[in-house]
Each structure stands twice: as structure tokens, then as C-alpha cells.
Coordinates of C-alpha atoms in Angstrom, one line a residue:
M24 CA 0.1 -0.1 0.3
P25 CA 1.1 3.3 -0.8
Q26 CA 2.3 5.7 2.1
Y27 CA 0.8 9.0 2.3
R28 CA 1.7 11.9 3.9
R29 CA 0.4 12.3 7.7
L30 CA -1.5 15.7 8.7
L31 CA 0.6 17.1 11.4
G32 CA -2.1 19.6 12.0
I33 CA -5.4 22.0 10.9
H34 CA -4.4 25.7 11.4
T35 CA -7.3 28.3 10.9
G36 CA -6.3 32.2 10.0
Q37 CA -6.9 34.8 12.8
P38 CA -8.7 38.3 11.5
A39 CA -5.7 41.0 12.0
S40 CA -4.6 44.5 10.7
D41 CA -1.4 45.6 9.3
G42 CA 0.2 48.8 7.3
A43 CA -1.9 51.4 7.6
G44 CA -4.9 49.7 9.0
V45 CA -5.2 46.9 6.3
K46 CA -7.7 44.2 7.7
L47 CA -6.7 40.7 6.4
Q48 CA -6.2 37.2 8.1
R49 CA -2.8 35.8 9.5
V50 CA -2.6 32.4 8.4
I51 CA 0.6 31.5 9.6
S52 CA 2.8 33.8 12.4
G53 CA 3.5 33.9 16.0
P54 CA 7.0 33.0 18.1
N55 CA 6.8 29.4 17.0
L56 CA 7.5 29.5 13.4
A57 CA 9.7 25.5 13.7
P58 CA 6.6 23.8 12.2
F59 CA 6.3 26.2 9.4
D60 CA 9.8 26.0 8.1
P61 CA 11.3 27.7 5.8
F62 CA 7.8 29.8 5.5
L63 CA 7.3 32.9 7.9
M64 CA 4.1 33.8 7.4
L65 CA 1.2 33.8 5.2
D66 CA -1.6 36.6 5.2
E67 CA -4.5 36.6 3.3
F68 CA -6.3 39.5 2.4
A69 CA -9.8 40.3 0.4
S70 CA -12.2 42.9 0.7
S71 CA -14.9 44.8 -1.3
D72 CA -15.0 47.3 1.4
P73 CA -12.2 49.9 0.2
D74 CA -12.2 50.9 4.0
D75 CA -10.5 47.6 4.4
Y76 CA -7.7 48.0 2.1
I77 CA -7.6 51.9 1.1
A78 CA -4.3 53.1 3.6
G79 CA -2.1 50.4 2.4
F80 CA 1.0 49.5 3.5
P81 CA 3.3 52.8 3.7
P82 CA 7.2 52.8 3.6
H83 CA 8.5 50.1 5.5
P84 CA 11.6 48.1 5.8
H85 CA 12.6 44.4 6.1
R86 CA 15.6 42.4 6.5
G87 CA 16.6 38.4 6.2
F88 CA 14.0 37.0 3.9
E89 CA 11.7 37.3 1.1
T90 CA 8.0 38.3 0.4
I91 CA 6.3 37.0 -2.4
T92 CA 3.2 38.9 -3.6
Y93 CA 0.3 37.3 -5.2
M94 CA -2.9 38.8 -6.3
L95 CA -6.1 37.0 -7.5
E96 CA -8.1 40.5 -8.1
G97 CA -7.6 44.7 -7.5
R98 CA -4.5 46.2 -8.1
M99 CA -1.2 47.1 -5.8
R100 CA 1.2 49.9 -6.6
H101 CA 5.0 48.9 -5.2
E102 CA 7.9 50.9 -5.0
D103 CA 11.3 51.5 -3.3
H104 CA 14.2 52.7 -2.0
L105 CA 16.6 51.1 -4.8
G106 CA 14.1 52.9 -7.3
N107 CA 11.9 49.5 -8.0
V108 CA 8.0 50.4 -9.1
G109 CA 5.4 48.0 -9.8
L110 CA 2.1 47.3 -10.7
L111 CA 0.4 44.3 -9.8
N112 CA -2.4 43.2 -11.1
P113 CA -4.8 39.9 -10.8
G114 CA -2.6 37.3 -11.6
D115 CA 0.7 39.5 -11.1
V116 CA 3.5 37.9 -8.5
Q117 CA 5.9 39.9 -7.2
W118 CA 8.9 38.2 -5.4
M119 CA 11.2 40.3 -3.6
T120 CA 14.4 39.3 -1.8
A121 CA 14.6 41.6 0.9
A122 CA 18.4 39.9 2.4
R123 CA 20.5 42.9 3.9
G124 CA 17.5 45.5 3.3
I125 CA 15.1 46.7 1.2
I126 CA 12.5 49.9 2.4
H127 CA 9.2 49.6 0.5
S128 CA 5.6 50.6 0.4
E129 CA 2.4 48.7 -1.3
M130 CA -0.6 50.4 -2.1
P131 CA -3.5 50.2 -3.5
E132 CA -4.3 51.1 -6.9
Q133 CA -7.7 51.5 -6.9
Q134 CA -10.5 52.7 -4.8
S135 CA -13.2 51.1 -5.1
G136 CA -13.8 47.1 -5.8
T137 CA -12.1 43.9 -4.3
L138 CA -8.6 43.7 -3.6
R139 CA -7.7 39.6 -2.8
G140 CA -4.6 37.9 -2.5
F141 CA -1.7 36.3 -0.5
Q142 CA 2.2 37.7 1.0
L143 CA 3.9 34.5 1.7
W144 CA 7.0 35.1 4.2
L145 CA 10.4 32.9 2.7
N146 CA 13.2 32.8 5.0
L147 CA 16.7 33.3 3.7
P148 CA 19.9 30.8 5.4
A149 CA 21.9 32.3 7.5
R150 CA 24.4 32.7 4.8
D151 CA 22.5 35.0 2.7
K152 CA 20.4 37.1 5.3
L153 CA 22.6 40.1 4.8
G154 CA 23.3 39.3 0.8
P155 CA 22.1 41.9 -1.8
A156 CA 18.4 43.0 -1.9
A157 CA 16.3 41.7 -5.5
Y158 CA 13.2 42.6 -6.7
R159 CA 11.1 41.3 -9.4
D160 CA 7.6 41.5 -11.0
I161 CA 6.2 38.2 -12.8
P162 CA 3.2 39.4 -15.1
A163 CA 0.3 36.5 -15.0
A164 CA 0.9 35.7 -18.7
Q165 CA 4.6 34.6 -17.6
I166 CA 3.0 32.3 -14.9
P167 CA 3.0 28.6 -16.7
R168 CA -0.5 27.3 -16.8
L169 CA -1.8 23.4 -17.1
V170 CA -4.6 21.7 -17.2
T171 CA -4.2 18.0 -15.8
P172 CA -5.6 14.9 -17.4
G173 CA -8.1 15.1 -14.0
G174 CA -9.1 18.6 -15.2
V175 CA -7.3 20.1 -12.2
E176 CA -6.0 23.9 -13.6
V177 CA -2.2 24.5 -12.1
V178 CA -0.6 27.7 -12.0
V179 CA 3.0 26.8 -11.3
I180 CA 4.6 30.2 -9.5
A181 CA 7.3 28.4 -8.3
G182 CA 9.2 25.4 -8.1
T183 CA 8.5 22.6 -10.5
F184 CA 5.1 20.6 -11.1
E185 CA 5.2 16.9 -12.4
E186 CA 2.2 14.6 -11.8
G187 CA 2.2 11.4 -14.2
G188 CA 4.0 12.4 -17.6
I189 CA 3.7 15.9 -16.5
H190 CA 7.2 18.1 -15.9
Q191 CA 6.2 22.0 -15.4
P192 CA 9.0 24.2 -14.1
G193 CA 7.3 27.4 -12.4
A194 CA 8.1 31.4 -13.2
V195 CA 10.6 31.3 -10.2
Q196 CA 13.3 29.0 -9.1
R197 CA 15.1 29.1 -5.4
P198 CA 18.7 27.5 -4.4
C199 CA 18.8 26.2 -1.3
T200 CA 14.8 26.1 0.0
L201 CA 13.9 25.3 -3.3
P202 CA 10.3 26.3 -2.8
Q203 CA 7.0 24.9 -4.5
L204 CA 4.3 27.1 -5.1
F205 CA 1.0 26.3 -6.9
D206 CA -2.2 27.9 -7.1
L207 CA -4.8 24.8 -8.1
H208 CA -8.3 25.2 -9.2
L209 CA -9.7 21.1 -8.8
P210 CA -13.2 21.2 -10.0
P211 CA -15.9 19.4 -8.8
G212 CA -15.2 15.7 -8.5
S213 CA -11.5 16.0 -9.9
R214 CA -8.0 14.3 -8.1
I215 CA -4.7 15.4 -8.4
A216 CA -1.4 13.7 -6.6
P217 CA 1.6 16.1 -7.4
H218 CA 5.3 14.5 -6.6
L219 CA 6.7 16.4 -4.4
N220 CA 10.4 15.1 -3.0
D221 CA 10.6 13.9 0.5
G222 CA 12.3 16.3 3.0
Q223 CA 10.3 19.3 1.9
R224 CA 7.8 20.8 4.4
V225 CA 4.3 20.9 3.1
L226 CA 1.1 23.1 3.4
L227 CA -1.9 23.3 1.7
Y228 CA -4.4 26.7 2.0
V229 CA -8.0 25.7 1.1
Y230 CA -9.0 29.2 0.0
E231 CA -12.5 28.0 -1.6
G232 CA -14.7 25.2 -1.6
I233 CA -14.2 21.7 0.5
L234 CA -10.9 20.0 -0.5
E235 CA -10.3 16.0 0.5
L236 CA -7.0 15.4 1.6
L237 CA -6.4 11.0 1.3
E238 CA -4.2 9.4 4.1
T239 CA -4.8 7.0 6.7
T240 CA -8.7 8.6 7.1
N241 CA -9.8 10.8 4.7
E242 CA -9.6 14.5 5.6
T243 CA -12.6 16.9 4.8
V244 CA -11.0 20.7 4.9
A245 CA -13.3 23.7 4.6
A246 CA -12.0 27.0 3.5
G247 CA -9.8 29.3 5.5
R248 CA -7.9 26.4 7.0
L249 CA -4.0 25.6 6.7
L250 CA -3.1 21.8 6.6
R251 CA 0.3 21.2 7.8
L252 CA 1.6 17.6 6.7
S253 CA 4.8 15.4 7.2
E254 CA 8.2 15.6 5.3
S255 CA 8.1 12.1 3.1
G256 CA 4.9 10.2 1.6
E257 CA 2.6 10.5 -1.6
L258 CA 0.3 13.4 -2.0
H259 CA -3.3 12.9 -2.8
L260 CA -6.2 15.4 -2.8
S261 CA -9.8 15.9 -4.3
S262 CA -13.0 17.6 -4.3
R263 CA -16.7 16.8 -4.2
D264 CA -17.7 20.0 -4.8
G265 CA -14.5 22.0 -6.0
A266 CA -11.9 23.8 -4.5
R267 CA -9.3 25.8 -4.8
V268 CA -5.9 25.1 -2.8
L269 CA -2.1 27.0 -2.2
L270 CA 0.3 23.9 -2.2
I271 CA 3.1 25.6 -0.6
A272 CA 6.5 23.3 0.0
G273 CA 9.9 24.0 0.9
T274 CA 13.2 22.3 1.9
P275 CA 13.4 23.4 5.9
L276 CA 16.3 25.2 7.5
R277 CA 16.2 24.2 10.6
E278 CA 18.4 27.0 11.7
P279 CA 17.6 29.4 14.4
I280 CA 14.8 31.8 13.6
V281 CA 13.9 35.4 15.5
Q282 CA 11.9 37.6 14.5
Y283 CA 10.8 41.1 15.5
G284 CA 8.4 42.8 13.3
P285 CA 10.0 43.1 9.8
F286 CA 13.5 41.8 10.9
V287 CA 13.8 37.9 10.6
M288 CA 17.4 36.8 11.5
N289 CA 19.3 33.8 13.4
S290 CA 20.2 35.9 16.9
R291 CA 18.7 38.4 18.9
E292 CA 22.0 40.6 18.3
E293 CA 22.0 40.5 14.6
V294 CA 18.0 41.9 14.7
E295 CA 19.3 44.5 17.3
Q296 CA 22.0 44.7 14.7
A297 CA 19.0 45.4 11.6
L298 CA 17.1 48.3 14.5
R299 CA 20.1 50.1 14.8
D300 CA 21.1 49.9 10.7
F301 CA 17.6 51.3 10.1
R302 CA 17.2 53.8 12.5
G303 CA 20.9 55.1 11.3
G304 CA 19.5 54.6 7.7
E305 CA 22.6 52.2 6.8
L306 CA 19.5 49.3 6.6
T307 CA 20.4 48.9 3.2

């Protein structure tokens, strides 16, 4: 019999406010991030009320990790101290490597309508935390999409999607943590069994519909819940009524994680240095 990835935990996002008052659901956060390593935070923002998002995220610093922003609806404008300017439209992705330091703003480019998407924080290994910052906008047209023989649409943002004879590299490949980020659209009655290498931390965030996870028992998971799975075994997903799911996987760094707001380093001393650098205008 096949060995399936075991379900280690189910987590529910909590209402939160960030930036200048943007309302969101914080799915991954907190003092104990080791179970999610190499991922540090996952936020879902979704509102058609401009009062929930219009103030946006004015200029703020980061150091020590990468941010991945994936837009589903609406428009968001990025500007940073390096002179980068970008506009995220529906389906676009922004991949920003804060590394040694970046100061940027993320502001809605709309006065009404729905703003919906995700931001994921991905840790950097200790050796890269003080490397050069980088920024990349990826238009939706440059992000591979495919439909599996089982009828599941897959948006391959990062890593490589594999199932059966399918081998589709994504828009982004990253060393060390080897992140996999797929947006799975499961129509009613569909199934999918993506191949993921053993040793990778696997998270599934159901953001629409109901997902069924095949393991030792069939687990049914509704929207708004995150599944944390074991690091080995097969993964078989299905949905009787349809679902949309973010599949997030990466190789754990297994290094100390010390976070203070927008700074994520390996020691308290490094975080204190980040604070001194920011206050002294030497973050970058």
C-alpha cells in the first residue's frame, strides 16, 4: 500500500490588521515558526470594502527573508528605496528578496472594488541574509498554467509541478529552500496527486470550497484552513464539490529563527543590529 503524507495539524487564520490598517487573515505567524520552516508568514487579504484596504502599506523595512505577493483581484503598486516601481494586476506575482535590507511601500491602485490576494514570507539561509536585495515583477502571462488529465488547473508560480508524465517548471526557481508554490483549481469531482520530494515541508491552504485529503483516513477541509503535512509520502487530493488551494512546499533550513516585526535573523544580536541600521539609515 502507498504511504501517504500524514496530517500533522490544521490551522485557522486569525483576523489581523497590518500596514496602515489593512484588514486581513493571518494564517501563519507567531513565536513558534519551526513547524512551518522555511515559511515565516502567510497573509490572505480579501475585501470589497475600500475602508478595509485603501490605506495600504506605507514605507516600511524588511531584512533577512523573501516576500511573495500573489494577486487574485485588484491592483497593488510597489515602490522601494532602490528605485523599483511595479504594478500588480490580477494573476501577477511579486517576488522580493529583502536580504540585507529593503524599504518599500505597497499601496492599492484603486478606490473601489475587490482587493484579493496573498503574501507569503520565505526565510533565507543565514549565509544569504545580508546579501543584496532584489525585486522582480512576474506578469500573469509569464506564469505557466496547465490542466492535468484529471481536469485540475495548476498555476505554477515556483518550483516544478510534476504529476505522471507532466514536468512543468514554474516562473521562479530558488536555491536552498527549493520552494514550490502552486495555485490548484479543482473542479467538482476532480483529483490530483502532485509529486513532491521527500524532506520538504508541505502546507495546503484551502481558500475556496472543500478539499479532501487522502491519507490513513479521508480528511475533509473547508476554506480558511491550513493543513500541515509530514515530510515524506504521497499526496493525493480531491474535491467532490470543487476547491481552490495553495500548495506551498519547501526544504526546511533548520536554523534558529529570531523575528522582530519585519526583521528575521538567526540571533537576537542580529535583530538588534538590524534595528540600529534602520534607525541610522544604514539598513541597505
